[in-house]
PDB file of C-alpha atoms in Angstrom:
ATOM      1  CA  UNK F  45      56.358  85.963  92.471  1.00  0.00           C
ATOM      2  CA  UNK F  46      58.976  83.209  91.257  1.00  0.00           C
ATOM      3  CA  UNK F  47      57.564  80.086  89.898  1.00  0.00           C
ATOM      4  CA  UNK F  48      59.703  77.472  90.796  1.00  0.00           C
ATOM      5  CA  UNK F  49      59.583  73.745  89.298  1.00  0.00           C
ATOM      6  CA  UNK F  50      59.688  71.153  91.741  1.00  0.00           C
ATOM      7  CA  UNK F  51      63.240  69.956  90.447  1.00  0.00           C
ATOM      8  CA  UNK F  52      64.467  73.448  91.625  1.00  0.00           C
ATOM      9  CA  UNK F  53      62.874  73.171  95.155  1.00  0.00           C
ATOM     10  CA  UNK F  54      64.090  70.113  95.776  1.00  0.00           C
ATOM     11  CA  UNK F  55      67.996  70.671  94.805  1.00  0.00           C
ATOM     12  CA  UNK F  56      67.998  73.613  96.239  1.00  0.00           C
ATOM     13  CA  UNK F  57      67.058  72.241  99.480  1.00  0.00           C
ATOM     14  CA  UNK F  58      69.179  68.961  98.353  1.00  0.00           C
ATOM     15  CA  UNK F  59      72.287  71.590  97.222  1.00  0.00           C
ATOM     16  CA  UNK F  60      72.128  73.240 101.090  1.00  0.00           C
ATOM     17  CA  UNK F  61      71.658  69.837 102.781  1.00  0.00           C
ATOM     18  CA  UNK F  62      74.792  68.408 100.852  1.00  0.00           C
ATOM     19  CA  UNK F  63      77.376  71.372 101.809  1.00  0.00           C
ATOM     20  CA  UNK F  64      80.074  71.287 103.719  1.00  0.00           C
ATOM     21  CA  UNK F  65      79.246  73.998 106.325  1.00  0.00           C
ATOM     22  CA  UNK F  66      83.027  74.633 108.074  1.00  0.00           C
ATOM     23  CA  UNK F  67      84.221  74.767 104.532  1.00  0.00           C
ATOM     24  CA  UNK F  68      82.033  76.920 102.818  1.00  0.00           C
ATOM     25  CA  UNK F  69      82.629  79.815 104.200  1.00  0.00           C
ATOM     26  CA  UNK F  70      85.481  80.145 101.677  1.00  0.00           C
ATOM     27  CA  UNK F  71      83.155  81.657  99.896  1.00  0.00           C
ATOM     28  CA  UNK F  72      83.072  85.391 101.229  1.00  0.00           C
ATOM     29  CA  UNK F  73      86.907  84.648 101.292  1.00  0.00           C
ATOM     30  CA  UNK F  74      87.436  84.210  97.860  1.00  0.00           C
ATOM     31  CA  UNK F  75      85.322  86.836  97.176  1.00  0.00           C
ATOM     32  CA  UNK F  76      87.673  89.113  98.979  1.00  0.00           C
ATOM     33  CA  UNK F  77      90.626  87.691  97.332  1.00  0.00           C
ATOM     34  CA  UNK F  78      89.018  87.583  93.343  1.00  0.00           C
ATOM     35  CA  UNK F  79      87.098  91.117  93.755  1.00  0.00           C
ATOM     36  CA  UNK F  80      89.245  92.875  96.230  1.00  0.00           C
ATOM     37  CA  UNK F  81      87.623  95.890  95.974  1.00  0.00           C
ATOM     38  CA  UNK F  82      85.129  94.337  98.053  1.00  0.00           C
ATOM     39  CA  UNK F  83      86.995  94.715 101.270  1.00  0.00           C
ATOM     40  CA  UNK F  84      86.177  98.204 101.452  1.00  0.00           C
ATOM     41  CA  UNK F  85      83.207  96.684 103.436  1.00  0.00           C
ATOM     42  CA  UNK F  86      85.084  94.609 105.982  1.00  0.00           C
ATOM     43  CA  UNK F  87      87.432  97.704 106.932  1.00  0.00           C
ATOM     44  CA  UNK F  88      86.626  96.589 110.890  1.00  0.00           C
ATOM     45  CA  UNK F  89      88.167  93.094 109.947  1.00  0.00           C
ATOM     46  CA  UNK F  90      91.599  92.995 110.669  1.00  0.00           C
ATOM     47  CA  UNK F  91      94.233  91.893 108.440  1.00  0.00           C
ATOM     48  CA  UNK F  92      92.827  91.044 105.105  1.00  0.00           C
ATOM     49  CA  UNK F  93      96.541  91.499 102.870  1.00  0.00           C
ATOM     50  CA  UNK F  94      97.169  88.520 101.169  1.00  0.00           C
ATOM     51  CA  UNK F  95      95.086  85.332 100.307  1.00  0.00           C
ATOM     52  CA  UNK F  96      96.906  83.240 103.154  1.00  0.00           C
ATOM     53  CA  UNK F  97      95.503  86.337 105.788  1.00  0.00           C
ATOM     54  CA  UNK F  98      91.966  86.383 104.535  1.00  0.00           C
ATOM     55  CA  UNK F  99      91.423  82.742 104.437  1.00  0.00           C
ATOM     56  CA  UNK F 100      92.812  82.423 108.020  1.00  0.00           C
ATOM     57  CA  UNK F 101      90.594  85.655 109.186  1.00  0.00           C
ATOM     58  CA  UNK F 102      88.345  84.450 111.990  1.00  0.00           C
ATOM     59  CA  UNK F 103      86.099  87.759 111.394  1.00  0.00           C
ATOM     60  CA  UNK F 104      85.521  86.937 107.765  1.00  0.00           C
ATOM     61  CA  UNK F 105      84.415  83.275 108.677  1.00  0.00           C
ATOM     62  CA  UNK F 106      82.301  84.536 111.057  1.00  0.00           C
ATOM     63  CA  UNK F 107      80.732  86.670 108.605  1.00  0.00           C
ATOM     64  CA  UNK F 108      80.999  83.978 106.137  1.00  0.00           C
ATOM     65  CA  UNK F 109      78.449  81.988 108.475  1.00  0.00           C
ATOM     66  CA  UNK F 110      76.021  85.003 108.872  1.00  0.00           C
ATOM     67  CA  UNK F 111      75.787  85.076 104.808  1.00  0.00           C
ATOM     68  CA  UNK F 112      75.149  81.669 105.015  1.00  0.00           C
ATOM     69  CA  UNK F 113      72.298  81.637 108.058  1.00  0.00           C
ATOM     70  CA  UNK F 114      70.455  84.316 105.464  1.00  0.00           C
ATOM     71  CA  UNK F 115      70.545  81.915 102.413  1.00  0.00           C
ATOM     72  CA  UNK F 116      69.328  79.574 104.701  1.00  0.00           C
ATOM     73  CA  UNK F 117      66.477  81.549 105.127  1.00  0.00           C
ATOM     74  CA  UNK F 118      65.826  82.283 101.686  1.00  0.00           C
ATOM     75  CA  UNK F 119      65.724  78.474 101.142  1.00  0.00           C
ATOM     76  CA  UNK F 120      63.210  78.340 104.113  1.00  0.00           C
ATOM     77  CA  UNK F 121      60.980  80.998 102.346  1.00  0.00           C
ATOM     78  CA  UNK F 122      61.579  80.083  98.439  1.00  0.00           C
ATOM     79  CA  UNK F 123      58.011  81.202  97.641  1.00  0.00           C
ATOM     80  CA  UNK F 124      58.346  84.574  99.414  1.00  0.00           C
ATOM     81  CA  UNK F 125      62.339  85.427  98.931  1.00  0.00           C
ATOM     82  CA  UNK F 126      61.088  89.224  98.338  1.00  0.00           C
ATOM     83  CA  UNK F 127      59.425  90.167 101.586  1.00  0.00           C
ATOM     84  CA  UNK F 128      61.896  87.389 104.132  1.00  0.00           C
ATOM     85  CA  UNK F 129      64.653  90.188 102.566  1.00  0.00           C
ATOM     86  CA  UNK F 130      63.052  93.827 102.794  1.00  0.00           C
ATOM     87  CA  UNK F 131      65.095  94.207 105.582  1.00  0.00           C
ATOM     88  CA  UNK F 132      68.032  92.606 104.867  1.00  0.00           C
ATOM     89  CA  UNK F 133      68.008  94.669 101.911  1.00  0.00           C
ATOM     90  CA  UNK F 134      67.239  98.283 103.645  1.00  0.00           C
ATOM     91  CA  UNK F 135      70.109  97.006 105.552  1.00  0.00           C
ATOM     92  CA  UNK F 136      72.529  96.918 102.812  1.00  0.00           C
ATOM     93  CA  UNK F 137      71.049 100.349 101.156  1.00  0.00           C
ATOM     94  CA  UNK F 138      70.704 102.838 104.103  1.00  0.00           C
ATOM     95  CA  UNK F 139      73.300 101.168 106.909  1.00  0.00           C
ATOM     96  CA  UNK F 140      75.846  98.881 104.764  1.00  0.00           C
ATOM     97  CA  UNK F 141      75.414 101.051 101.712  1.00  0.00           C
ATOM     98  CA  UNK F 142      77.002  98.416  99.558  1.00  0.00           C
ATOM     99  CA  UNK F 143      76.982  98.603  96.375  1.00  0.00           C
ATOM    100  CA  UNK F 144      74.429  96.297  94.533  1.00  0.00           C
ATOM    101  CA  UNK F 145      76.718  94.989  91.795  1.00  0.00           C
ATOM    102  CA  UNK F 146      78.783  93.232  94.444  1.00  0.00           C
ATOM    103  CA  UNK F 147      75.508  91.234  95.157  1.00  0.00           C
ATOM    104  CA  UNK F 148      76.020  88.698  92.035  1.00  0.00           C
ATOM    105  CA  UNK F 149      80.336  88.742  92.540  1.00  0.00           C
ATOM    106  CA  UNK F 150      79.374  87.375  96.026  1.00  0.00           C
ATOM    107  CA  UNK F 151      77.227  84.703  94.116  1.00  0.00           C
ATOM    108  CA  UNK F 152      79.487  83.665  91.611  1.00  0.00           C
ATOM    109  CA  UNK F 153      81.930  82.849  94.235  1.00  0.00           C
ATOM    110  CA  UNK F 154      79.490  80.661  96.243  1.00  0.00           C
ATOM    111  CA  UNK F 155      78.575  78.729  92.720  1.00  0.00           C
ATOM    112  CA  UNK F 156      82.486  77.982  92.548  1.00  0.00           C
ATOM    113  CA  UNK F 157      83.117  76.709  95.778  1.00  0.00           C
ATOM    114  CA  UNK F 158      79.270  74.550  95.572  1.00  0.00           C
ATOM    115  CA  UNK F 159      80.914  73.577  92.127  1.00  0.00           C
ATOM    116  CA  UNK F 160      83.889  72.265  93.904  1.00  0.00           C
ATOM    117  CA  UNK F 161      82.608  70.575  96.748  1.00  0.00           C
ATOM    118  CA  UNK F 162      80.070  69.038  94.828  1.00  0.00           C
ATOM    119  CA  UNK F 163      82.035  68.046  91.835  1.00  0.00           C
ATOM    120  CA  UNK F 164      80.043  65.345  89.346  1.00  0.00           C
ATOM    121  CA  UNK F 165      77.041  65.946  91.151  1.00  0.00           C
ATOM    122  CA  UNK F 166      76.810  70.400  90.355  1.00  0.00           C
ATOM    123  CA  UNK F 167      75.674  69.257  86.755  1.00  0.00           C
ATOM    124  CA  UNK F 168      74.548  71.956  84.475  1.00  0.00           C
ATOM    125  CA  UNK F 169      70.937  70.761  85.652  1.00  0.00           C
ATOM    126  CA  UNK F 170      71.816  71.977  89.203  1.00  0.00           C
ATOM    127  CA  UNK F 171      74.010  74.314  88.608  1.00  0.00           C
ATOM    128  CA  UNK F 172      70.871  76.447  86.534  1.00  0.00           C
ATOM    129  CA  UNK F 173      68.820  75.308  89.419  1.00  0.00           C
ATOM    130  CA  UNK F 174      70.936  77.335  92.057  1.00  0.00           C
ATOM    131  CA  UNK F 175      72.445  80.211  89.949  1.00  0.00           C
ATOM    132  CA  UNK F 176      68.306  81.156  89.213  1.00  0.00           C
ATOM    133  CA  UNK F 177      68.320  80.561  93.078  1.00  0.00           C
ATOM    134  CA  UNK F 178      71.034  82.863  93.468  1.00  0.00           C
ATOM    135  CA  UNK F 179      69.121  85.572  90.921  1.00  0.00           C
ATOM    136  CA  UNK F 180      66.199  85.792  93.212  1.00  0.00           C
ATOM    137  CA  UNK F 181      68.043  86.402  96.096  1.00  0.00           C
ATOM    138  CA  UNK F 182      69.827  89.166  94.773  1.00  0.00           C
ATOM    139  CA  UNK F 183      67.133  90.499  92.867  1.00  0.00           C
ATOM    140  CA  UNK F 184      65.700  90.818  96.722  1.00  0.00           C
ATOM    141  CA  UNK F 185      68.294  92.336  98.080  1.00  0.00           C
ATOM    142  CA  UNK F 186      68.147  94.608  95.416  1.00  0.00           C
ATOM    143  CA  UNK F 187      64.600  95.426  96.077  1.00  0.00           C
ATOM    144  CA  UNK F 188      65.042  98.865  98.295  1.00  0.00           C
ATOM    145  CA  UNK F 189      67.424 100.564  97.092  1.00  0.00           C
ATOM    146  CA  UNK F 190      66.636 103.854  95.717  1.00  0.00           C
TER     147      UNK F 190
ATOM    148  CA  UNK P 265      92.243  97.534  82.798  1.00  0.00           C
ATOM    149  CA  UNK P 266      93.774  95.368  85.379  1.00  0.00           C
ATOM    150  CA  UNK P 267      96.916  93.742  83.725  1.00  0.00           C
ATOM    151  CA  UNK P 268      98.717  89.960  84.941  1.00  0.00           C
ATOM    152  CA  UNK P 269     101.799  90.463  86.879  1.00  0.00           C
ATOM    153  CA  UNK P 270     104.317  87.848  86.056  1.00  0.00           C
ATOM    154  CA  UNK P 271     103.166  85.507  88.786  1.00  0.00           C
ATOM    155  CA  UNK P 272      99.579  85.699  87.404  1.00  0.00           C
ATOM    156  CA  UNK P 273     100.428  84.787  84.023  1.00  0.00           C
ATOM    157  CA  UNK P 274     102.919  82.091  85.904  1.00  0.00           C
ATOM    158  CA  UNK P 275      99.012  80.556  87.800  1.00  0.00           C
ATOM    159  CA  UNK P 276      97.511  80.823  84.514  1.00  0.00           C
ATOM    160  CA  UNK P 277      99.751  78.991  82.542  1.00  0.00           C
ATOM    161  CA  UNK P 278     100.218  76.262  85.927  1.00  0.00           C
ATOM    162  CA  UNK P 279      96.481  76.099  85.740  1.00  0.00           C
ATOM    163  CA  UNK P 280      96.242  75.635  81.742  1.00  0.00           C
ATOM    164  CA  UNK P 281      98.625  72.710  81.997  1.00  0.00           C
ATOM    165  CA  UNK P 282      96.674  71.014  84.436  1.00  0.00           C
ATOM    166  CA  UNK P 283      93.423  71.349  82.717  1.00  0.00           C
ATOM    167  CA  UNK P 284      93.802  71.223  79.543  1.00  0.00           C
ATOM    168  CA  UNK P 285      94.228  67.254  79.176  1.00  0.00           C
ATOM    169  CA  UNK P 286      90.392  67.321  79.563  1.00  0.00           C
ATOM    170  CA  UNK P 287      89.608  70.113  76.568  1.00  0.00           C
ATOM    171  CA  UNK P 288      87.699  67.674  74.493  1.00  0.00           C
ATOM    172  CA  UNK P 289      84.996  67.612  77.376  1.00  0.00           C
ATOM    173  CA  UNK P 290      85.564  70.831  79.149  1.00  0.00           C
ATOM    174  CA  UNK P 291      84.541  73.308  76.337  1.00  0.00           C
ATOM    175  CA  UNK P 292      81.629  71.591  75.597  1.00  0.00           C
ATOM    176  CA  UNK P 293      81.100  71.192  79.175  1.00  0.00           C
ATOM    177  CA  UNK P 294      81.767  75.174  80.091  1.00  0.00           C
ATOM    178  CA  UNK P 295      79.509  76.196  76.642  1.00  0.00           C
ATOM    179  CA  UNK P 296      76.651  73.740  77.581  1.00  0.00           C
ATOM    180  CA  UNK P 297      76.172  75.295  81.011  1.00  0.00           C
ATOM    181  CA  UNK P 298      76.472  78.601  79.612  1.00  0.00           C
ATOM    182  CA  UNK P 299      73.123  77.884  76.906  1.00  0.00           C
ATOM    183  CA  UNK P 300      71.016  76.542  80.278  1.00  0.00           C
ATOM    184  CA  UNK P 301      71.758  78.571  83.126  1.00  0.00           C
ATOM    185  CA  UNK P 302      71.906  82.015  80.929  1.00  0.00           C
ATOM    186  CA  UNK P 303      69.222  80.978  78.410  1.00  0.00           C
ATOM    187  CA  UNK P 304      69.727  84.543  76.777  1.00  0.00           C
ATOM    188  CA  UNK P 305      72.783  83.451  75.453  1.00  0.00           C
ATOM    189  CA  UNK P 306      70.862  80.734  73.173  1.00  0.00           C
ATOM    190  CA  UNK P 307      69.685  83.999  70.916  1.00  0.00           C
ATOM    191  CA  UNK P 308      73.588  83.695  68.959  1.00  0.00           C
ATOM    192  CA  UNK P 309      72.688  79.850  67.858  1.00  0.00           C
ATOM    193  CA  UNK P 310      69.259  79.766  66.425  1.00  0.00           C
ATOM    194  CA  UNK P 311      70.464  78.012  63.851  1.00  0.00           C
ATOM    195  CA  UNK P 312      72.219  74.736  65.783  1.00  0.00           C
ATOM    196  CA  UNK P 313      69.424  71.833  65.715  1.00  0.00           C
ATOM    197  CA  UNK P 314      69.998  70.791  69.861  1.00  0.00           C
ATOM    198  CA  UNK P 315      71.449  73.423  72.300  1.00  0.00           C
ATOM    199  CA  UNK P 316      71.335  71.047  75.033  1.00  0.00           C
ATOM    200  CA  UNK P 317      74.109  70.329  77.148  1.00  0.00           C
ATOM    201  CA  UNK P 318      76.220  67.328  75.825  1.00  0.00           C
ATOM    202  CA  UNK P 319      74.614  67.580  72.477  1.00  0.00           C
ATOM    203  CA  UNK P 320      76.673  67.454  69.553  1.00  0.00           C
ATOM    204  CA  UNK P 321      76.866  70.926  68.486  1.00  0.00           C
ATOM    205  CA  UNK P 322      77.721  71.972  71.726  1.00  0.00           C
ATOM    206  CA  UNK P 323      80.792  70.038  71.981  1.00  0.00           C
ATOM    207  CA  UNK P 324      82.076  70.622  68.542  1.00  0.00           C
ATOM    208  CA  UNK P 325      81.905  74.475  69.544  1.00  0.00           C
ATOM    209  CA  UNK P 326      83.096  74.138  73.325  1.00  0.00           C
ATOM    210  CA  UNK P 327      86.343  72.637  71.690  1.00  0.00           C
ATOM    211  CA  UNK P 328      87.201  75.142  69.407  1.00  0.00           C
ATOM    212  CA  UNK P 329      86.194  78.009  71.827  1.00  0.00           C
ATOM    213  CA  UNK P 330      88.633  76.359  74.166  1.00  0.00           C
ATOM    214  CA  UNK P 331      91.339  76.055  71.699  1.00  0.00           C
ATOM    215  CA  UNK P 332      90.940  79.548  71.378  1.00  0.00           C
ATOM    216  CA  UNK P 333      91.428  79.708  74.633  1.00  0.00           C
ATOM    217  CA  UNK P 334      93.974  77.829  74.742  1.00  0.00           C
ATOM    218  CA  UNK P 335      95.586  80.051  72.171  1.00  0.00           C
ATOM    219  CA  UNK P 336      95.277  83.000  74.544  1.00  0.00           C
ATOM    220  CA  UNK P 337      97.375  81.007  77.238  1.00  0.00           C
ATOM    221  CA  UNK P 338     100.059  81.195  74.682  1.00  0.00           C
ATOM    222  CA  UNK P 339      99.621  84.688  73.545  1.00  0.00           C
ATOM    223  CA  UNK P 340      99.662  85.737  77.171  1.00  0.00           C
ATOM    224  CA  UNK P 341     102.047  88.226  76.730  1.00  0.00           C
ATOM    225  CA  UNK P 342     100.327  89.732  73.749  1.00  0.00           C
ATOM    226  CA  UNK P 343      96.601  89.594  74.253  1.00  0.00           C
ATOM    227  CA  UNK P 344      95.793  92.727  72.832  1.00  0.00           C
ATOM    228  CA  UNK P 345      97.885  92.077  70.102  1.00  0.00           C
ATOM    229  CA  UNK P 346      98.050  88.078  70.087  1.00  0.00           C
ATOM    230  CA  UNK P 347      93.735  88.242  69.728  1.00  0.00           C
ATOM    231  CA  UNK P 348      93.454  90.781  66.623  1.00  0.00           C
ATOM    232  CA  UNK P 349      91.816  88.225  64.024  1.00  0.00           C
ATOM    233  CA  UNK P 350      89.394  86.609  66.812  1.00  0.00           C
ATOM    234  CA  UNK P 351      88.523  90.144  67.960  1.00  0.00           C
ATOM    235  CA  UNK P 352      87.339  90.805  63.895  1.00  0.00           C
ATOM    236  CA  UNK P 353      85.698  87.474  63.696  1.00  0.00           C
ATOM    237  CA  UNK P 354      83.697  88.310  67.316  1.00  0.00           C
ATOM    238  CA  UNK P 355      83.061  92.095  66.238  1.00  0.00           C
ATOM    239  CA  UNK P 356      82.618  91.979  62.580  1.00  0.00           C
ATOM    240  CA  UNK P 357      80.781  88.834  61.573  1.00  0.00           C
ATOM    241  CA  UNK P 358      79.607  87.034  64.907  1.00  0.00           C
ATOM    242  CA  UNK P 359      78.785  90.134  66.868  1.00  0.00           C
ATOM    243  CA  UNK P 360      78.563  88.615  69.954  1.00  0.00           C
ATOM    244  CA  UNK P 361      77.799  91.733  72.829  1.00  0.00           C
ATOM    245  CA  UNK P 362      80.827  91.488  74.905  1.00  0.00           C
ATOM    246  CA  UNK P 363      78.801  91.493  77.967  1.00  0.00           C
ATOM    247  CA  UNK P 364      78.422  87.702  77.224  1.00  0.00           C
ATOM    248  CA  UNK P 365      82.277  87.134  77.637  1.00  0.00           C
ATOM    249  CA  UNK P 366      82.314  87.990  81.310  1.00  0.00           C
ATOM    250  CA  UNK P 367      78.800  84.924  81.475  1.00  0.00           C
ATOM    251  CA  UNK P 368      80.662  82.425  79.612  1.00  0.00           C
ATOM    252  CA  UNK P 369      84.503  83.260  82.110  1.00  0.00           C
ATOM    253  CA  UNK P 370      82.233  81.996  84.676  1.00  0.00           C
ATOM    254  CA  UNK P 371      80.611  78.474  83.453  1.00  0.00           C
ATOM    255  CA  UNK P 372      83.937  77.921  82.333  1.00  0.00           C
ATOM    256  CA  UNK P 373      85.549  78.724  86.070  1.00  0.00           C
ATOM    257  CA  UNK P 374      83.056  76.436  87.329  1.00  0.00           C
ATOM    258  CA  UNK P 375      83.613  73.863  85.278  1.00  0.00           C
ATOM    259  CA  UNK P 376      87.406  73.957  86.172  1.00  0.00           C
ATOM    260  CA  UNK P 377      86.020  74.158  90.217  1.00  0.00           C
ATOM    261  CA  UNK P 378      84.034  70.881  89.601  1.00  0.00           C
ATOM    262  CA  UNK P 379      86.701  68.788  87.945  1.00  0.00           C
ATOM    263  CA  UNK P 380      90.001  70.391  89.397  1.00  0.00           C
ATOM    264  CA  UNK P 381      88.925  71.218  92.744  1.00  0.00           C
ATOM    265  CA  UNK P 382      92.170  71.057  94.317  1.00  0.00           C
ATOM    266  CA  UNK P 383      93.980  73.083  92.044  1.00  0.00           C
ATOM    267  CA  UNK P 384      91.428  76.061  91.957  1.00  0.00           C
ATOM    268  CA  UNK P 385      92.666  77.459  94.628  1.00  0.00           C
ATOM    269  CA  UNK P 386      92.051  81.124  95.638  1.00  0.00           C
ATOM    270  CA  UNK P 387      95.410  82.339  93.876  1.00  0.00           C
ATOM    271  CA  UNK P 388      94.468  80.431  91.033  1.00  0.00           C
ATOM    272  CA  UNK P 389      90.993  81.832  90.349  1.00  0.00           C
ATOM    273  CA  UNK P 390      91.732  85.327  90.880  1.00  0.00           C
ATOM    274  CA  UNK P 391      94.657  84.772  88.445  1.00  0.00           C
ATOM    275  CA  UNK P 392      92.564  83.104  86.016  1.00  0.00           C
ATOM    276  CA  UNK P 393      89.664  85.441  86.816  1.00  0.00           C
ATOM    277  CA  UNK P 394      92.174  88.382  85.516  1.00  0.00           C
ATOM    278  CA  UNK P 395      93.157  86.286  82.465  1.00  0.00           C
ATOM    279  CA  UNK P 396      89.260  86.011  81.154  1.00  0.00           C
ATOM    280  CA  UNK P 397      88.943  89.316  81.746  1.00  0.00           C
ATOM    281  CA  UNK P 398      91.666  90.482  79.345  1.00  0.00           C
ATOM    282  CA  UNK P 399      90.771  88.128  76.865  1.00  0.00           C
ATOM    283  CA  UNK P 400      87.187  89.454  76.977  1.00  0.00           C
ATOM    284  CA  UNK P 401      88.980  92.908  76.493  1.00  0.00           C
ATOM    285  CA  UNK P 402      91.302  91.530  73.444  1.00  0.00           C
ATOM    286  CA  UNK P 403      88.423  89.831  71.906  1.00  0.00           C
ATOM    287  CA  UNK P 404      86.443  93.706  72.092  1.00  0.00           C
ATOM    288  CA  UNK P 405      89.394  95.423  70.673  1.00  0.00           C
ATOM    289  CA  UNK P 406      88.001  95.876  67.066  1.00  0.00           C
ATOM    290  CA  UNK P 407      84.406  95.935  68.554  1.00  0.00           C
ATOM    291  CA  UNK P 408      84.431 100.335  67.500  1.00  0.00           C
TER     292      UNK P 408
END
């Protein structure tokens, strides 16, 4: 089980209460732009031809929301993220067949978008708490791969 | 090896021109975050009295490292050749595991995002990510 300090718990909840949900979905666009091989998992999403197409693609935005909802579930269940994500892990492994190395790429993109939104408030300590949260999420999503 | 297009190089130079005005604090910020967020990197600095973000050794050394990145920007047309001396330093003296280059690259980009959110567009981000990966490759050149 993951040991969270009071600071980390409060920080994660605080970040998720502060982020601009309308624009946070940019993190998925960013992943598809910066790491274009990740587009292999979004073949049915239409036009991903360039950065402009990706950032204006409604399917990408909608899916960004889906991923954010998954993360919110983790925030609500911080003491049991592993169990919370068992089904999602199996889904990514068996049905979606996503190379789990991609999870941290997406996580790093989210860190960058959150950093841009929070600016000075994204202090080193807040940053560290957030990356720890992302690492736990990624580890839980990797759990059911075999 | 993902090589840099002319468009990438232009984007990197434009971004760095904006960013390098804050080089005094920027490097220390990136290094401090790396040590805090990825504590395994502290193993390379056990000889420092203070590894906390904002401390003197961190700020001084961060500035030094970012100076190296500025040098790399100026040698963007030949990173493998231009970074040979720095590569020898990292390979034979510092012996930094190359997996760490990616880590510092990420914290550098997080700092850019906090300080220059409007300039760090997706297009600038991908070009800069490629550039830092190419720098890492240049630094690894002499390893074996």
